[in-house]
Amino acid sequence: MVMVNKTNVAMDVDQSPKKTIREIFNTMVYGPSYENVSSATEWIKNKEPTFFAYIDNAKENANGLPTKLYNAINNEELCTVHVPEVDTIQKILSKCNGKKSCLGGILSKDTESKAVPLLAQYFHYYSSFAVTYSEEEPNWKPEGVAIGVFSNLNALSNLGLMLAPALAAGYNVVLQVGTKLSIVTALILQIANKVGIPEDAIRLIPSDDDELFPYLNSDNVAMLTLFVDLLNEKIPLIVVDDADLDSAAASIAEVSWGYNGLSPWAVGTVLIQENIFDTFLNKLRTKIQSTKMGSSHDKTADLSIPSQESREKITELVEKAKRQGIEVFQFDENLSTPALLIGAKVQTKVLTSDDDQGALVTTVLPFRTIDEAVKLANNTRQGLAASVWTENIGVANEITRKLQVSNVWVNTHGLTSADITMCPMKESGIGYFGGKEGFYEYVQVKKSSATINISVPSKAVNDAVVSAIRGAIASQKIWRNMPRINKIRLLQKFASFIDENRKKFSSDLSEKWLESWITSIYQCISSSDKQNYSTLHYGYNLTVTREPRGIVAIETKAIDTHNKKTNFNCTA
């Protein structure tokens, strides 16, 4: 028999610290729940003989240097990928018609919810271009083959940025893909076969070598697109003192280390306004401590456990930072988990350009003024994107205009869709990716062989044109800030002026040229009146307009009990 003093027990309960609902929620722990990966493992084992670059057909003997790949969960040997020699690549290119380590580390739910839907969006989006462009340019025919070179440091969705528009433009495609990424690429090619794309339309070359010699020296190559150095330097995230700090803190771990840090917009530097630095840092630490890390097929995990190679790199960088007196915060120091390096611009002290590639380490820095934040954010070789967290639309506009990047998110990070164009700046790359501009990178408008007569204007007309151009340049800022309706009215007046003064211009400019000029102006007016639609990940459509479209009316209903009437009030 055990006797218990109930009075003492009650006193102990009363003296225990009470937790808020938020604290309980942040510390909740769920049991393990794993994805069933047996079907994927079985597919890889059954498809093993095909993981090589064939010359004539997929049934020939495998060639090239064998590289064994292992399952990161249990180190089970899965398959062998054969990396071809240079002469094999040259033989593959000659067949194209025309003139000129470990798997794993990415959560399966991230692949299902992010990478695969976006990849599918690219193919759906560009499929329409294959039809419409053939109607616009019936004589268009690609000359040569399109080459895409992808390193292992790529998100799966990046394949769609090159493969989808290249196929829509009619090219045969050769994909040189890192050995780890080549497995899922082989599955994509298998699906492409099933939907009717000919086997030879897409060729796969598994290789971890970035050597471009075979492609640069081949007359058959028309387009060469490289995705080999996307993580050379990661992008910044700026938190202003009036931001929703909880939302910003909740997103940082995911956007920095989610998808194993392989997304093109993975965050490398978090810039926090100085007066909220400590407050925000405490929120960030709390959020990170409540984040669950697990294996790639753990459905309850928030982040995946880094690969052995990545853990070794994290350990090296953390030790280097500590030797320099930099504060370090990690999930668990014993497991070499992703780390925050706090309070120093460590890119110049700890991280080299090679270290930053795929390193799951994020710098946290304070800033005082908006200009200082912009300078810190621009002090990087990347020019792909950035995000700004603030509730002040004026501050958001100011920072957005000053950032030297092509894409800026406000109060969110990494949201994109197939119709959004990315145009990298600085060392992030050149060219257009995504959107209609991404398609037109792969096509060339063939000029008609008909003779074009160009009339040279007289000196008086030429001086007037030069003067008008100078005035337009000087008033660029005024034009940018002008409401759209005023811009349309000015363009309409300009078109009417040309139409009314045709006879004055006819001695210098042909009637056909003037008619084309007027038509172009009205086409510009018509296109400027269209709304822009951008499909987001969750199935919603965002409609963006720059000026009010009408009157917003708010109707309130009040019951007059004395006269037994219902009154309606409208406020515009």
C-alpha positions as MATLAB code, in Angstrom:
seq = 'MVMVNKTNVAMDVDQSPKKTIREIFNTMVYGPSYENVSSATEWIKNKEPTFFAYIDNAKENANGLPTKLYNAINNEELCTVHVPEVDTIQKILSKCNGKKSCLGGILSKDTESKAVPLLAQYFHYYSSFAVTYSEEEPNWKPEGVAIGVFSNLNALSNLGLMLAPALAAGYNVVLQVGTKLSIVTALILQIANKVGIPEDAIRLIPSDDDELFPYLNSDNVAMLTLFVDLLNEKIPLIVVDDADLDSAAASIAEVSWGYNGLSPWAVGTVLIQENIFDTFLNKLRTKIQSTKMGSSHDKTADLSIPSQESREKITELVEKAKRQGIEVFQFDENLSTPALLIGAKVQTKVLTSDDDQGALVTTVLPFRTIDEAVKLANNTRQGLAASVWTENIGVANEITRKLQVSNVWVNTHGLTSADITMCPMKESGIGYFGGKEGFYEYVQVKKSSATINISVPSKAVNDAVVSAIRGAIASQKIWRNMPRINKIRLLQKFASFIDENRKKFSSDLSEKWLESWITSIYQCISSSDKQNYSTLHYGYNLTVTREPRGIVAIETKAIDTHNKKTNFNCTA';
ca = [
       0.000    0.000    0.000;
       1.215    3.509   -0.902;
       0.055    6.561    0.987;
      -0.020    9.953   -0.762;
      -0.240   13.354    0.904;
      -2.930   15.028   -1.261;
      -2.245   18.458    0.242;
       1.359   18.397   -0.903;
       0.384   17.188   -4.351;
      -2.073   20.042   -4.745;
       0.545   22.552   -3.665;
       3.010   21.178   -6.224;
       0.476   21.536   -9.007;
      -0.345   25.109   -8.047;
       3.326   26.076   -7.950;
       4.138   24.735  -11.446;
       4.549   27.415  -14.139;
       1.542   27.842  -16.386;
       1.949   27.729  -20.165;
       0.070   29.784  -22.696;
      -1.725   28.125  -25.597;
       0.953   29.488  -27.968;
       3.749   27.903  -25.877;
       1.917   24.583  -25.802;
       1.319   24.723  -29.556;
       4.970   25.549  -30.306;
       6.200   22.590  -28.244;
       3.735   19.951  -29.464;
       5.424   16.789  -30.730;
       3.850   14.230  -33.020;
       4.850   10.608  -33.430;
       6.662    9.396  -36.555;
       4.729    8.830  -39.773;
       6.748    7.705  -42.766;
       6.095    7.693  -46.483;
       6.054    4.297  -48.176;
       9.032    4.434  -50.546;
       9.023    0.792  -51.570;
       7.434    1.481  -54.973;
      10.005    4.191  -55.794;
      12.885    1.940  -54.678;
      11.503   -0.922  -56.756;
      11.172    1.318  -59.833;
      14.793    2.481  -59.526;
      16.070   -1.101  -59.195;
      14.038   -2.282  -62.188;
      15.147    0.689  -64.317;
      18.849    0.474  -63.387;
      20.194   -0.697  -66.792;
      18.786    2.444  -68.465;
      20.664    5.021  -66.372;
      23.213    5.801  -69.066;
      23.520    7.921  -72.216;
      22.728    5.665  -75.164;
      23.942    6.424  -78.686;
      21.465    4.590  -80.937;
      18.836    3.038  -78.661;
      18.097    2.465  -74.996;
      18.640   -1.307  -75.265;
      22.355   -1.146  -76.097;
      25.018   -1.996  -73.507;
      25.665    0.669  -70.880;
      28.733    2.813  -71.514;
      30.724    5.280  -69.405;
      32.118    5.482  -65.900;
      29.872    3.655  -63.373;
      28.811    5.680  -60.308;
      26.916    3.892  -57.535;
      24.067    5.708  -55.761;
      22.897    4.808  -52.253;
      19.731    5.424  -50.255;
      20.442    8.192  -47.709;
      18.046    6.585  -45.210;
      19.646    3.163  -44.837;
      22.719    3.293  -47.138;
      21.226    0.575  -49.331;
      22.760    0.432  -52.814;
      20.043    1.462  -55.259;
      21.519    1.668  -58.732;
      24.471    2.542  -60.925;
      24.534    5.651  -63.110;
      27.000    5.583  -66.014;
      28.698    8.926  -66.795;
      29.592    9.033  -70.523;
      32.953    9.946  -72.029;
      33.349   13.048  -74.225;
      33.437   11.010  -77.446;
      30.096    9.394  -76.492;
      28.513   12.848  -76.087;
      29.868   13.901  -79.482;
      28.375   10.758  -81.066;
      25.011   11.525  -79.466;
      25.077   15.095  -80.823;
      25.954   13.819  -84.289;
      22.794   11.699  -84.207;
      20.618   14.759  -83.572;
      19.144   16.213  -86.740;
      19.642   19.850  -87.707;
      22.254   22.082  -89.260;
      23.740   24.012  -86.851;
      26.982    9.924  -54.157;
      23.524    9.580  -52.155;
      19.892   10.020  -52.959;
      17.583   11.708  -50.505;
      17.771   14.845  -48.395;
      14.530   16.336  -49.774;
      11.220   15.749  -48.020;
       8.809   13.765  -50.178;
       6.010   16.164  -49.201;
       8.093   19.092  -50.524;
       8.438   17.309  -53.856;
       4.708   16.552  -53.972;
       3.493   20.003  -52.911;
       6.100   22.287  -54.507;
       8.380   20.838  -57.166;
       6.033   18.512  -59.071;
       3.052   20.948  -59.312;
       5.327   23.757  -60.544;
       7.017   21.426  -63.049;
       3.580   20.395  -64.342;
       2.569   24.075  -64.594;
       5.482   24.767  -66.941;
       4.430   21.968  -69.306;
       0.761   23.015  -69.233;
       1.644   26.672  -69.769;
       4.048   26.205  -72.673;
       1.903   23.597  -74.446;
      -0.355   26.433  -75.634;
       2.633   28.222  -77.205;
       3.340   25.229  -79.426;
      -0.025   25.791  -81.143;
      -0.311   29.585  -81.161;
       3.240   30.257  -82.350;
       2.945   27.798  -85.261;
      -0.111   29.811  -86.370;
       1.716   33.135  -85.970;
       4.887   31.928  -87.723;
       3.949   28.958  -89.977;
       7.428   28.960  -91.556;
       9.239   28.613  -88.216;
      11.407   25.515  -87.922;
      14.186   25.098  -85.346;
      17.645   24.480  -86.732;
      19.731   22.347  -84.421;
      19.303   20.839  -80.968;
      18.688   22.559  -77.600;
      21.066   21.610  -74.777;
      20.227   21.915  -71.075;
      22.984   21.378  -68.485;
      21.755   20.846  -64.904;
      23.923   20.199  -61.854;
      22.684   18.253  -58.833;
      22.193   21.597  -57.027;
      18.857   22.166  -58.763;
      15.222   21.898  -57.728;
      13.243   19.432  -59.834;
      10.984   22.238  -61.123;
      13.971   23.927  -62.810;
      13.870   21.254  -65.515;
      10.584   22.792  -66.690;
      12.197   26.215  -67.222;
      14.243   24.790  -70.096;
      12.602   21.550  -71.228;
       9.018   22.830  -71.573;
       9.685   25.906  -73.791;
      12.311   24.049  -75.861;
       9.854   21.254  -76.705;
       7.106   23.806  -77.396;
       9.434   25.563  -79.855;
       9.965   22.245  -81.673;
      13.549   21.440  -80.663;
      15.058   18.062  -80.029;
      16.558   18.291  -76.539;
      19.669   16.877  -74.886;
      19.687   17.070  -71.071;
      23.018   16.707  -69.275;
      21.917   16.174  -65.691;
      23.830   15.491  -62.458;
      23.848   11.830  -61.470;
      21.551   12.355  -58.464;
      18.983   14.362  -60.423;
      19.255   12.042  -63.447;
      17.155    9.316  -61.784;
      13.981   11.406  -61.595;
      14.785   12.905  -65.030;
      14.713    9.369  -66.441;
      11.210    8.989  -64.987;
      10.109   12.259  -66.637;
      11.396   10.993  -69.986;
       9.481    7.765  -69.490;
       6.274    9.742  -68.866;
       7.020   11.893  -71.945;
       7.218    8.701  -74.012;
       3.833    7.566  -72.740;
       2.110   10.829  -73.743;
       3.435   10.625  -77.293;
       6.748   12.494  -77.352;
       9.160   10.457  -79.541;
      11.973    8.663  -77.717;
      14.723   10.530  -79.581;
      13.146   13.957  -78.948;
      14.718   14.059  -75.455;
      18.084   12.457  -74.704;
      19.533   12.099  -71.210;
      23.257   12.321  -70.381;
      23.984   11.662  -66.677;
      27.111   13.581  -65.681;
      28.496   15.582  -62.767;
      31.022   17.266  -65.076;
      30.359   20.858  -66.157;
      32.633   20.501  -69.192;
      30.913   22.218  -72.144;
      33.525   21.473  -74.815;
      31.400   18.926  -76.744;
      28.499   21.367  -77.029;
      30.466   24.500  -77.838;
      32.272   22.713  -80.655;
      29.249   21.070  -82.265;
      27.552   22.553  -85.339;
      24.314   20.832  -84.295;
      23.833   22.880  -81.120;
      21.461   25.833  -81.539;
      20.648   26.669  -77.888;
      22.700   26.081  -74.730;
      21.042   26.698  -71.338;
      23.053   26.266  -68.132;
      21.724   25.589  -64.626;
      25.053   24.738  -63.033;
      25.803   27.559  -60.573;
      22.435   28.642  -59.193;
      23.509   28.538  -55.543;
      26.702   30.521  -56.010;
      25.284   33.002  -53.509;
      21.877   32.859  -51.880;
      19.325   35.645  -51.724;
      18.480   38.166  -48.929;
      15.353   38.545  -46.809;
      14.688   41.976  -45.222;
      12.535   42.405  -42.079;
      11.483   46.002  -41.265;
      10.405   46.984  -37.743;
       6.703   47.295  -38.633;
       6.500   43.796  -40.159;
       4.424   40.885  -38.893;
       7.343   39.358  -36.976;
       5.628   36.036  -36.245;
       4.914   35.404  -39.932;
       8.435   36.373  -40.955;
      10.038   34.194  -38.263;
       7.796   31.260  -39.180;
       8.915   31.372  -42.807;
      12.686   31.762  -42.407;
      13.604   28.165  -41.522;
      11.553   26.888  -44.465;
      12.811   29.376  -47.065;
      16.424   29.006  -45.894;
      16.731   25.247  -45.462;
      13.566   23.766  -46.972;
      13.958   21.539  -50.039;
      17.472   20.901  -48.692;
      18.387   24.487  -49.621;
      18.217   23.693  -53.346;
      15.449   26.087  -54.401;
      16.699   28.997  -56.559;
      15.398   31.454  -53.952;
      16.947   29.838  -50.868;
      17.762   32.539  -48.290;
      21.377   33.079  -47.257;
      21.116   36.412  -45.413;
      18.367   37.675  -43.092;
      18.513   41.454  -42.500;
      16.616   42.676  -39.412;
      16.066   46.305  -38.376;
      18.196   47.052  -35.328;
      15.422   48.183  -32.949;
      13.650   44.791  -33.262;
      16.770   42.639  -33.682;
      16.692   40.962  -30.244;
      12.911   40.550  -30.231;
      12.862   39.002  -33.674;
      15.867   36.795  -32.935;
      14.096   35.343  -29.890;
      11.024   34.584  -31.999;
      13.241   33.002  -34.650;
      15.053   30.812  -32.104;
      11.725   29.674  -30.618;
      10.354   28.830  -34.051;
      13.474   26.916  -35.078;
      13.523   24.936  -31.819;
       9.941   23.795  -32.477;
      10.774   22.743  -36.047;
      11.023   18.996  -36.508;
      13.795   17.468  -38.611;
      13.418   13.971  -40.025;
      14.338   11.659  -42.867;
      13.165   12.451  -46.382;
      10.125   10.141  -46.203;
       8.929   11.331  -42.753;
       5.531   12.958  -43.369;
       5.568   14.807  -40.031;
       8.980   16.417  -40.524;
       9.288   20.142  -41.303;
      12.842   19.880  -42.638;
      14.909   16.964  -43.849;
      18.116   15.845  -42.156;
      21.028   17.093  -44.318;
      23.126   14.592  -46.244;
      26.490   13.473  -44.881;
      28.308   15.781  -47.298;
      26.192   18.759  -46.215;
      26.649   17.951  -42.505;
      30.412   17.921  -42.935;
      30.267   21.325  -44.606;
      28.024   22.729  -41.843;
      30.436   21.479  -39.170;
      33.390   23.069  -40.949;
      31.664   26.456  -41.336;
      30.341   26.504  -37.761;
      33.780   25.754  -36.312;
      35.307   28.479  -38.489;
      32.665   30.992  -37.326;
      33.183   30.128  -33.645;
      36.943   30.602  -33.979;
      36.224   34.132  -35.213;
      33.929   34.854  -32.252;
      30.669   34.759  -34.238;
      27.540   33.629  -32.381;
      26.079   30.378  -33.734;
      22.613   28.904  -33.191;
      21.626   25.356  -34.281;
      18.818   22.836  -33.777;
      21.281   20.378  -32.291;
      25.046   20.950  -32.337;
      25.722   17.212  -31.988;
      23.876   16.427  -35.238;
      25.454   19.162  -37.407;
      22.035   20.617  -38.192;
      21.493   23.858  -40.203;
      22.862   26.924  -38.441;
      22.303   30.651  -37.947;
      25.450   32.788  -37.884;
      24.408   35.879  -35.946;
      25.611   39.466  -36.027;
      28.417   39.553  -38.598;
      28.743   39.770  -42.363;
      30.263   36.318  -42.492;
      30.285   35.916  -46.269;
      33.613   37.739  -46.312;
      34.943   36.020  -43.175;
      33.589   32.488  -43.079;
      31.939   31.541  -46.365;
      33.835   31.371  -49.645;
      32.052   31.091  -52.982;
      32.550   27.313  -52.965;
      31.389   26.929  -49.351;
      28.139   28.794  -49.985;
      27.025   26.287  -52.620;
      24.466   24.090  -50.885;
      25.606   25.116  -47.373;
      22.639   25.060  -44.962;
      23.950   28.078  -43.064;
      22.148   31.441  -42.832;
      23.591   34.812  -41.797;
      21.500   37.083  -39.532;
      22.478   40.777  -39.598;
      21.071   43.993  -38.075;
      20.572   47.227  -40.031;
      19.625   50.751  -38.938;
      18.200   52.520  -41.990;
      16.462   51.456  -45.182;
      19.459   52.554  -47.250;
      21.778   50.417  -45.115;
      19.501   47.382  -45.588;
      19.475   47.896  -49.363;
      23.269   48.242  -49.496;
      23.746   45.054  -47.484;
      21.234   43.204  -49.682;
      22.900   44.466  -52.875;
      26.356   43.521  -51.589;
      26.133   40.156  -53.270;
      26.867   38.619  -56.641;
      23.335   37.285  -57.034;
      20.574   39.268  -58.716;
      17.738   36.763  -58.922;
      15.365   37.747  -56.120;
      14.791   39.097  -52.605;
      11.899   39.451  -50.177;
      10.750   42.378  -48.038;
       8.625   42.053  -44.899;
       6.799   45.267  -43.923;
       3.261   46.576  -43.371;
       4.171   49.964  -44.902;
       3.501   50.025  -48.650;
       5.713   53.105  -49.065;
       8.688   51.337  -47.482;
       8.026   48.249  -49.622;
       8.029   50.367  -52.788;
      11.193   52.219  -51.775;
      13.169   49.044  -51.044;
      11.845   47.264  -54.132;
      12.986   50.081  -56.441;
      16.490   50.131  -54.939;
      17.181   46.382  -54.839;
      19.380   45.144  -57.689;
      17.368   41.993  -58.343;
      14.803   40.952  -60.933;
      12.074   39.632  -58.593;
      10.911   40.918  -55.196;
       8.320   39.335  -52.895;
       6.532   41.397  -50.244;
       5.408   39.633  -47.029;
       5.953   36.245  -48.622;
       8.834   34.362  -50.187;
       9.328   32.069  -53.163;
       5.784   32.163  -54.562;
       5.937   31.777  -58.332;
       4.105   30.240  -61.269;
       4.822   29.320  -64.859;
       3.638   32.651  -66.287;
       5.983   34.712  -64.094;
       9.190   35.685  -65.902;
      12.547   35.645  -64.155;
      15.393   37.635  -65.676;
      18.518   37.131  -63.523;
      20.880   40.033  -62.916;
      24.593   40.178  -62.057;
      26.148   36.714  -61.629;
      22.808   34.907  -61.293;
      22.723   34.516  -65.067;
      21.455   36.038  -68.296;
      18.332   35.504  -70.365;
      14.656   35.022  -69.561;
      13.181   32.037  -67.733;
       9.474   31.385  -67.353;
       6.600   33.402  -68.808;
       6.168   34.221  -72.483;
       9.646   35.763  -72.580;
      11.068   32.367  -71.586;
       9.464   30.855  -74.695;
      10.643   33.567  -77.084;
      14.236   32.861  -75.999;
      13.927   29.652  -78.062;
      12.434   31.034  -81.257;
      13.698   33.358  -83.949;
      11.387   35.413  -86.130;
      12.524   34.779  -89.708;
      12.447   37.974  -91.750;
      10.608   38.051  -95.052;
      12.753   38.031  -98.177;
      10.697   40.905  -99.636;
      12.543   44.168 -100.191;
      11.890   46.807  -97.534;
      12.126   50.442  -98.605;
      13.191   52.826  -95.863;
      12.603   56.533  -96.314;
      15.160   58.813  -94.698;
      13.450   61.849  -93.047;
      14.646   65.351  -93.820;
      16.863   67.247  -91.340;
      13.900   69.243  -89.981;
      11.909   66.102  -89.151;
      15.033   64.411  -87.785;
      15.759   67.352  -85.434;
      12.159   67.276  -84.230;
      12.410   63.532  -83.502;
      15.694   63.982  -81.610;
      14.136   66.778  -79.551;
      11.097   64.615  -78.777;
      13.297   61.690  -77.677;
      15.295   63.948  -75.367;
      12.089   65.285  -73.852;
      10.773   61.760  -73.359;
      13.952   60.712  -71.564;
      13.874   63.804  -69.348;
      10.242   63.163  -68.397;
      10.648   59.424  -67.798;
      10.035   59.760  -64.047;
       6.919   61.868  -64.672;
       5.580   59.273  -67.107;
       6.250   56.409  -64.671;
       4.295   58.144  -61.896;
       1.443   59.218  -64.168;
      -1.930   57.403  -63.737;
      -2.639   54.912  -66.513;
      -5.756   56.755  -67.694;
      -3.661   59.891  -68.340;
      -1.097   57.845  -70.258;
      -3.846   56.421  -72.466;
      -5.245   59.917  -73.172;
      -1.801   61.216  -74.168;
      -1.258   58.250  -76.500;
      -4.682   58.820  -78.064;
      -3.855   62.514  -78.643;
      -0.521   61.507  -80.158;
      -2.194   59.054  -82.569;
      -4.775   61.706  -83.533;
      -2.000   64.244  -84.137;
      -0.216   61.888  -86.552;
      -3.482   61.070  -88.335;
      -4.410   64.735  -88.737;
      -0.977   65.702  -90.051;
      -0.414   62.857  -92.528;
       0.149   65.283  -95.412;
       2.892   67.129  -93.526;
       4.746   63.868  -92.887;
       4.051   62.230  -96.273;
       7.012   63.890  -98.009;
       9.415   62.203  -95.576;
       7.533   59.088  -94.432;
       5.481   56.679  -96.541;
       1.726   56.362  -96.055;
       2.149   52.683  -95.153;
       4.735   53.526  -92.491;
       2.468   56.185  -90.935;
      -0.505   53.802  -90.902;
       1.653   51.165  -89.170;
       2.759   53.768  -86.627;
      -0.819   54.729  -85.735;
      -1.858   51.061  -85.513;
       1.033   50.325  -83.150;
      -0.015   53.158  -80.829;
      -3.584   51.875  -80.597;
      -2.302   48.331  -80.013;
      -0.252   49.705  -77.139;
      -3.339   51.405  -75.705;
      -5.363   48.215  -76.041;
      -2.758   46.008  -74.381;
      -2.278   48.446  -71.490;
      -5.957   48.136  -70.617;
      -5.739   44.386  -70.022;
      -5.567   42.925  -66.553;
      -2.627   40.753  -65.553;
      -3.438   37.305  -64.193;
      -0.927   35.260  -62.215;
      -1.852   31.719  -61.152;
      -0.561   30.896  -57.678;
       0.224   27.507  -56.136;
      -3.041   27.107  -54.282;
      -5.334   27.529  -57.275;
      -6.171   31.192  -56.705;
      -5.871   33.870  -59.378;
      -4.411   37.252  -58.463;
      -5.688   40.203  -60.524;
      -3.385   43.229  -60.509;
      -4.400   46.740  -61.653;
      -2.510   49.964  -61.007;
      -5.454   52.364  -60.626;
      -8.989   52.116  -59.190;
     -11.472   50.562  -61.604;
     -14.562   52.276  -60.166;
     -16.358   53.014  -56.886;
     -16.379   50.716  -53.877;
     -19.806   50.899  -52.192;
     -20.363   49.693  -48.632;
     -24.004   49.077  -47.814;
     -25.215   49.006  -44.208;
     -28.727   48.050  -43.100;
     -30.382   49.623  -40.069;
     -33.882   48.906  -38.761;
     -35.933   51.894  -37.653;
     -38.016   50.365  -34.838;
     -40.082   53.544  -34.345;
     -41.339   53.797  -37.950;
     -40.953   50.047  -38.601;
     -38.833   50.703  -41.692;
     -35.514   49.390  -42.937;
     -33.018   52.076  -43.967;
     -30.122   51.446  -46.353;
     -27.017   53.638  -46.248;
     -24.384   53.616  -48.992;
     -20.882   54.973  -48.489;
     -18.687   55.449  -51.571;
];
